[in-house]
């Protein structure tokens, strides 16, 4: 009897030892390989993802910093409605989990003298409902630049033609309830000229709602870019509405691009600005000229345009920018057709564009990669200087 009890205790003790050993090892493994927390995707986002097809919605490898870039959200003059692609893009943000959203202008549908104060305020209220409030709720900072339909800087006889729109835009953005959540460096001229930073990246937004920046503002631009905050950052990005060079049909003309683009590019390269993000042309084109990367944003609102030399309107688009500080390229673009959610690949776009004020090369094409006949065609259309890339 005693022997039986003795063996029973031995067996039970052995089993308990094995169980405790297993628990200990399990806990050690859990500490070694912690589980990655699952991201909560809202139902409305899940429903959009389902429309991406059998292969699902592509999510690129995440960089050190992730931006989502949007542009030209507006519809017809005075509209307080937004195209479905705008809401679609905002609702997809939880899938990409960006550190920040940046916008290259035209958030509302102004630039019309007959619009009343109440109509302009109604447009900003609609923008807040559709875009700004969801970003604030999600704690996603919003860096933006003013577009011509937000608060045009056009002047006549020294006065702003759309002064009321500029005043109301300033009133909206300087309301503490509409804080965009960025870490300002200089906001003394916000929302028209200002600087901010995020995770070792220096951002500048200038008023590119018209083609000329006044000399006194250019002095501010150079001083800001030369500052320790800018030069000690790992990267510098500029947000403008008008691009430096033409990329779209219907906008390939003086006044639809920044004046003196070569001088501006030389100045930006001097201060090692890496990327110039712009809108206004309503056509997606990832390009470069010289050392400056030129991200021409596709629109999300109304009125897509064809790229120069093409006939089909550019797709409505949204771009995810992943920044890897150790990569020579620094940035990787993943751009989606907002109607189909398919990726827009570089090879789908022209190797270069010859606008009236200079050649722009596709991002993956270098000037030396151009064939002799391609260079000759550019020179014939423009001239030697505008067809060079230095």
Coordinates of C-alpha atoms in Angstrom, one line a residue:
X1 CA 0.0 0.0 0.0
X2 CA 2.8 2.4 1.0
X3 CA 4.7 1.5 -2.1
X4 CA 1.7 2.2 -4.3
X5 CA 1.3 5.6 -2.8
X6 CA 5.0 6.3 -3.2
X7 CA 4.9 5.5 -6.9
X8 CA 1.8 7.5 -7.4
X9 CA 3.5 10.6 -5.9
X10 CA 6.6 10.0 -8.0
X11 CA 4.5 9.8 -11.2
X12 CA 2.5 12.9 -10.3
X13 CA 5.7 14.9 -9.5
X14 CA 7.3 13.9 -12.7
X15 CA 4.2 15.0 -14.7
X16 CA 4.2 18.4 -12.9
X17 CA 7.9 18.9 -13.6
X18 CA 7.3 18.3 -17.3
X19 CA 4.3 20.7 -17.3
X20 CA 6.3 23.5 -15.5
X21 CA 9.3 23.0 -17.8
X22 CA 7.0 23.4 -20.8
X23 CA 5.4 26.5 -19.4
X24 CA 8.8 28.1 -18.7
X25 CA 10.1 27.4 -22.2
X26 CA 6.8 28.7 -23.7
X27 CA 7.2 32.0 -21.7
X28 CA 10.8 32.3 -22.8
X29 CA 9.8 31.8 -26.5
X30 CA 7.1 34.4 -26.1
X31 CA 9.7 36.9 -24.8
X32 CA 12.1 36.0 -27.6
X33 CA 9.5 36.4 -30.4
X34 CA 6.8 38.8 -29.3
X35 CA 3.7 38.8 -31.4
X36 CA 3.2 41.8 -33.7
X37 CA 0.1 43.6 -32.7
X38 CA -2.7 43.4 -35.2
X39 CA -3.8 46.6 -36.8
X40 CA -7.5 47.3 -36.4
X41 CA -9.0 48.0 -39.8
X42 CA -12.4 49.8 -39.7
X43 CA -15.3 48.1 -41.5
X44 CA -15.5 50.8 -44.1
X45 CA -11.8 50.3 -44.9
X46 CA -12.3 46.5 -45.1
X47 CA -15.1 47.0 -47.6
X48 CA -12.9 49.1 -49.9
X49 CA -10.1 46.5 -49.6
X50 CA -12.5 43.8 -50.9
X51 CA -12.9 45.7 -54.1
X52 CA -9.1 45.4 -54.9
X53 CA -9.5 42.0 -56.6
X54 CA -8.4 38.4 -55.8
X55 CA -4.8 39.4 -55.2
X56 CA -5.8 41.9 -52.6
X57 CA -4.6 45.5 -52.0
X58 CA -0.9 45.8 -52.2
X59 CA 0.8 47.2 -49.1
X60 CA 4.5 48.1 -49.8
X61 CA 7.3 47.4 -47.4
X62 CA 7.3 50.2 -44.8
X63 CA 10.1 52.7 -44.6
X64 CA 11.6 54.6 -41.7
X65 CA 8.9 57.2 -42.4
X66 CA 5.7 56.8 -44.4
X67 CA 3.8 59.6 -46.1
X68 CA 0.6 59.5 -48.1
X69 CA 0.4 62.2 -50.7
X70 CA -2.9 63.6 -52.1
X71 CA -3.8 66.5 -54.3
X72 CA -6.5 68.5 -56.1
X73 CA -9.5 67.3 -54.2
X74 CA -12.0 69.8 -55.4
X75 CA -14.9 69.6 -57.7
X76 CA -16.8 72.4 -59.6
X77 CA -16.6 76.0 -58.4
X78 CA -18.4 76.5 -55.1
X79 CA -19.0 72.7 -54.6
X80 CA -19.3 71.3 -51.1
X81 CA -19.4 67.8 -52.4
X82 CA -16.3 65.6 -53.1
X83 CA -15.9 62.9 -55.7
X84 CA -16.1 59.3 -54.3
X85 CA -12.4 58.8 -54.8
X86 CA -11.6 61.5 -52.1
X87 CA -13.6 59.7 -49.4
X88 CA -12.2 56.4 -50.7
X89 CA -8.6 57.6 -50.2
X90 CA -9.3 59.0 -46.7
X91 CA -11.0 55.8 -45.7
X92 CA -8.0 53.7 -46.9
X93 CA -5.5 55.5 -44.6
X94 CA -5.9 52.9 -41.7
X95 CA -4.7 50.3 -44.2
X96 CA -1.4 52.2 -44.9
X97 CA -1.0 53.6 -41.4
X98 CA 0.9 56.7 -42.6
X99 CA 3.0 58.9 -40.2
X100 CA 1.7 61.9 -42.1
X101 CA -0.6 63.0 -45.0
X102 CA 0.7 65.7 -47.3
X103 CA -1.4 67.6 -49.8
X104 CA -0.2 69.8 -52.7
X105 CA -3.2 72.0 -52.8
X106 CA -6.7 72.7 -54.1
X107 CA -8.6 71.4 -51.1
X108 CA -11.8 73.4 -51.8
X109 CA -13.4 74.8 -55.0
X110 CA -12.8 78.5 -54.8
X111 CA -11.2 81.1 -57.1
X112 CA -14.5 82.7 -58.2
X113 CA -15.3 86.3 -57.4
X114 CA -19.1 85.7 -57.1
X115 CA -18.7 83.3 -54.2
X116 CA -20.0 84.8 -50.9
X117 CA -18.4 84.5 -47.5
X118 CA -21.0 81.9 -46.4
X119 CA -20.3 79.8 -49.5
X120 CA -16.6 79.9 -49.0
X121 CA -17.0 79.0 -45.3
X122 CA -19.4 76.2 -46.3
X123 CA -16.6 74.7 -48.6
X124 CA -14.1 74.8 -45.7
X125 CA -16.7 73.1 -43.5
X126 CA -17.2 70.4 -46.1
X127 CA -13.4 69.9 -46.4
X128 CA -13.3 69.6 -42.6
X129 CA -16.0 66.9 -42.6
X130 CA -14.5 64.9 -45.4
X131 CA -10.8 65.2 -44.9
X132 CA -9.4 67.3 -41.9
X133 CA -11.7 66.0 -39.1
X134 CA -11.0 62.3 -40.0
X135 CA -7.3 63.0 -39.9
X136 CA -7.5 64.7 -36.6
X137 CA -9.6 61.9 -35.2
X138 CA -6.9 59.4 -36.3
X139 CA -4.1 61.6 -35.0
X140 CA -2.5 61.8 -38.4
X141 CA -0.6 65.1 -39.0
X142 CA -1.6 67.0 -42.2
X143 CA 1.0 69.0 -44.1
X144 CA -0.3 71.0 -47.0
X145 CA 0.2 73.9 -49.4
X146 CA -2.4 76.4 -50.6
X147 CA -3.7 75.9 -54.1
X148 CA -5.3 78.4 -56.5
X149 CA -8.8 77.2 -55.7
X150 CA -8.1 77.5 -51.9
X151 CA -6.8 81.1 -51.8
X152 CA -5.3 82.3 -55.0
X153 CA -2.4 84.7 -54.7
X154 CA -3.2 86.4 -58.0
X155 CA -2.8 90.2 -57.9
X156 CA -4.1 93.2 -59.8
X157 CA -2.6 96.6 -59.3
X158 CA -0.9 95.4 -56.2
X159 CA -4.0 94.0 -54.5
X160 CA -5.1 90.4 -54.1
X161 CA -7.8 89.6 -56.5
X162 CA -9.3 86.9 -54.2
X163 CA -8.5 88.6 -50.9
X164 CA -11.7 87.4 -49.2
X165 CA -10.8 83.8 -50.0
X166 CA -7.3 84.3 -48.6
X167 CA -8.7 85.8 -45.4
X168 CA -11.2 83.0 -44.9
X169 CA -8.5 80.3 -45.6
X170 CA -6.3 81.9 -43.0
X171 CA -9.2 82.1 -40.6
X172 CA -10.0 78.4 -41.1
X173 CA -6.4 77.2 -40.6
X174 CA -5.5 79.5 -37.7
X175 CA -8.6 78.3 -35.8
X176 CA -7.1 76.2 -32.9
X177 CA -9.9 73.6 -33.6
X178 CA -8.4 73.0 -37.0
X179 CA -4.8 72.5 -35.9
X180 CA -3.2 70.3 -38.6
X181 CA -1.1 68.5 -36.0
X182 CA 2.4 69.2 -37.5
X183 CA 5.4 70.2 -35.5
X184 CA 5.9 73.8 -36.7
X185 CA 9.3 75.5 -37.0
X186 CA 8.1 78.8 -38.4
X187 CA 4.3 79.5 -38.7
X188 CA 4.5 83.3 -38.7
X189 CA 3.0 83.3 -42.3
X190 CA 0.9 80.2 -42.0
X191 CA -0.9 78.9 -44.0
X192 CA 0.9 80.5 -47.0
X193 CA 4.6 80.2 -46.1
X194 CA 5.6 77.9 -43.3
X195 CA 8.0 75.2 -42.2
X196 CA 7.6 72.1 -40.0
X197 CA 9.5 68.9 -39.2
X198 CA 8.7 65.3 -38.7
X199 CA 11.0 62.5 -37.8
X200 CA 14.3 64.1 -39.1
X201 CA 12.6 65.5 -42.2
X202 CA 12.4 69.2 -42.9
X203 CA 9.3 70.4 -44.8
X204 CA 8.6 73.7 -46.4
X205 CA 5.3 74.8 -47.9
X206 CA 5.3 77.9 -50.1
X207 CA 2.5 79.7 -51.8
X208 CA 2.7 78.3 -55.2
X209 CA -0.9 79.2 -56.0
X210 CA 0.4 81.5 -58.7
X211 CA 3.5 81.3 -60.8
X212 CA 5.6 84.0 -59.1
X213 CA 6.9 84.2 -55.5
X214 CA 7.7 87.8 -54.5
X215 CA 11.4 88.7 -53.8
X216 CA 10.8 89.3 -50.1
X217 CA 9.2 85.8 -49.8
X218 CA 12.1 84.3 -51.7
X219 CA 14.4 85.8 -49.1
X220 CA 12.4 84.0 -46.4
X221 CA 12.6 80.8 -48.4
X222 CA 16.4 80.9 -48.7
X223 CA 16.9 81.8 -45.0
X224 CA 14.6 78.9 -44.0
X225 CA 16.4 76.4 -46.2
X226 CA 19.8 77.6 -44.9
X227 CA 18.8 77.3 -41.3
X228 CA 20.3 74.7 -39.0
X229 CA 16.8 73.0 -38.7
X230 CA 16.8 72.5 -42.4
X231 CA 20.4 71.6 -43.0
X232 CA 20.7 69.2 -40.0
X233 CA 17.7 67.2 -41.1
X234 CA 18.2 63.9 -42.9
X235 CA 15.9 65.1 -45.8
X236 CA 14.2 68.2 -47.1
X237 CA 10.9 68.2 -48.9
X238 CA 9.1 71.2 -50.5
X239 CA 5.3 71.4 -51.0
X240 CA 4.0 73.6 -53.8
X241 CA 0.8 73.7 -55.9
X242 CA 2.3 74.7 -59.2
X243 CA 5.1 72.5 -60.5
X244 CA 8.4 73.8 -61.8
X245 CA 8.0 72.2 -65.3
X246 CA 4.9 71.4 -67.4
X247 CA 3.7 67.8 -67.5
X248 CA 0.1 67.9 -68.6
X249 CA -1.8 68.9 -71.7
X250 CA -3.8 72.1 -71.2
X251 CA -1.3 73.2 -68.6
X252 CA 1.7 73.3 -70.8
X253 CA 2.0 77.1 -70.8
X254 CA 3.4 80.1 -69.0
X255 CA 1.5 80.8 -65.8
X256 CA 0.5 77.2 -65.2
X257 CA 4.1 76.5 -63.9
X258 CA 6.4 78.4 -61.7
X259 CA 8.3 81.2 -63.4
X260 CA 12.1 80.9 -63.7
X261 CA 12.1 77.2 -63.0
X262 CA 15.8 76.7 -63.7
X263 CA 16.7 79.4 -61.1
X264 CA 14.4 77.9 -58.5
X265 CA 15.7 74.4 -59.1
X266 CA 19.3 75.6 -58.8
X267 CA 18.4 77.3 -55.5
X268 CA 16.7 74.2 -54.2
X269 CA 19.6 72.0 -55.2
X270 CA 22.0 74.4 -53.5
X271 CA 20.2 73.6 -50.2
X272 CA 19.9 69.9 -50.9
X273 CA 16.1 69.8 -51.2
X274 CA 15.4 66.2 -52.2
X275 CA 11.8 66.2 -53.4
X276 CA 9.4 68.9 -54.8
X277 CA 5.8 67.7 -54.5
X278 CA 3.3 69.6 -56.6
X279 CA -0.3 69.4 -58.0
X280 CA -2.3 71.6 -60.4
X281 CA -1.6 69.7 -63.5
X282 CA -4.0 66.8 -62.6
X283 CA -1.7 64.2 -64.0
X284 CA 0.6 61.8 -62.1
X285 CA 4.2 61.8 -63.2
X286 CA 7.1 60.7 -61.0
X287 CA 10.0 62.7 -62.5
X288 CA 13.3 64.4 -61.9
X289 CA 15.5 67.1 -63.5
X290 CA 19.1 67.5 -62.4
X291 CA 19.4 66.4 -58.7
X292 CA 15.8 67.4 -57.8
X293 CA 13.1 64.7 -57.5
X294 CA 9.8 66.0 -58.9
X295 CA 6.6 64.3 -57.8
X296 CA 3.7 65.5 -59.9
X297 CA 0.7 64.4 -58.0
X298 CA -2.3 62.9 -59.7
X299 CA -5.6 64.4 -58.6
X300 CA -8.4 62.8 -56.5
X301 CA -11.1 65.3 -57.4
X302 CA -12.5 66.3 -60.8
X303 CA -10.8 67.0 -64.1
X304 CA -8.0 64.6 -64.9
X305 CA -5.7 65.6 -67.7
X306 CA -3.5 63.7 -70.2
X307 CA 0.3 63.8 -69.8
X308 CA 2.0 65.9 -72.5
X309 CA 2.0 64.0 -75.8
X310 CA -0.7 61.5 -74.8
X311 CA -4.4 61.4 -75.2
X312 CA -5.9 59.4 -72.3
X313 CA -6.5 61.4 -69.1
X314 CA -4.3 60.5 -66.2
X315 CA -5.8 58.2 -63.6
X316 CA -7.0 59.6 -60.3
X317 CA -4.3 58.6 -58.0
X318 CA -2.9 58.5 -54.4
X319 CA 0.8 57.9 -53.6
X320 CA 2.3 56.2 -50.6
X321 CA 5.9 57.5 -50.1
X322 CA 8.2 55.3 -48.0
X323 CA 11.4 57.0 -46.9
X324 CA 14.4 54.9 -46.0
X325 CA 17.3 57.1 -44.7
X326 CA 19.9 54.5 -45.5
X327 CA 18.8 54.1 -49.1
X328 CA 20.6 56.1 -51.9
X329 CA 17.2 56.9 -53.4
X330 CA 15.7 57.9 -50.0
X331 CA 12.1 57.5 -51.3
X332 CA 10.0 54.8 -52.8
X333 CA 6.6 55.6 -54.4
X334 CA 3.7 53.3 -54.5
X335 CA 0.9 54.9 -56.5
X336 CA -2.7 53.5 -56.8
X337 CA -5.3 54.1 -59.4
X338 CA -8.1 55.3 -57.2
X339 CA -10.9 53.7 -59.3
X340 CA -9.4 50.2 -59.6
X341 CA -6.8 50.2 -56.7
X342 CA -4.3 48.8 -59.2
X343 CA -0.7 50.0 -59.0
X344 CA 0.5 52.6 -61.5
X345 CA 3.9 51.3 -62.7
X346 CA 6.6 53.5 -64.1
X347 CA 6.6 51.6 -67.4
X348 CA 3.1 52.7 -68.0
X349 CA 4.3 56.3 -68.2
X350 CA 6.3 58.1 -70.9
X351 CA 10.1 57.9 -70.4
X352 CA 10.3 61.7 -70.5
X353 CA 8.1 64.7 -71.1
X354 CA 9.0 67.8 -73.2
X355 CA 7.0 70.7 -71.8
X356 CA 7.4 74.2 -73.1
X357 CA 9.9 75.1 -70.3
X358 CA 12.1 72.0 -70.1
X359 CA 12.4 68.2 -70.3
X360 CA 11.4 66.1 -67.3
X361 CA 12.7 62.6 -67.1
X362 CA 10.8 59.7 -65.6
X363 CA 12.2 58.9 -62.2
X364 CA 13.9 55.7 -63.3
X365 CA 15.4 57.2 -66.4
X366 CA 18.7 59.1 -66.6
X367 CA 19.6 61.6 -69.3
X368 CA 22.4 59.2 -70.6
X369 CA 19.7 56.5 -71.0
X370 CA 17.9 58.5 -73.7
X371 CA 18.5 57.3 -77.2
X372 CA 20.1 59.7 -79.7
X373 CA 16.8 60.0 -81.6
X374 CA 15.0 60.9 -78.3
X375 CA 17.5 63.6 -77.5
X376 CA 17.2 64.9 -81.1
X377 CA 13.4 65.0 -80.9
X378 CA 13.6 67.0 -77.7
X379 CA 16.1 69.5 -79.2
X380 CA 13.9 69.9 -82.2
X381 CA 10.9 70.7 -80.1
X382 CA 12.7 72.9 -77.5
X383 CA 16.4 73.6 -77.6
X384 CA 19.7 72.3 -76.3
X385 CA 19.5 74.1 -73.0
X386 CA 15.9 73.0 -72.1
X387 CA 16.7 69.5 -73.2
X388 CA 19.7 69.1 -70.9
X389 CA 19.4 67.7 -67.5
X390 CA 22.1 69.6 -65.6

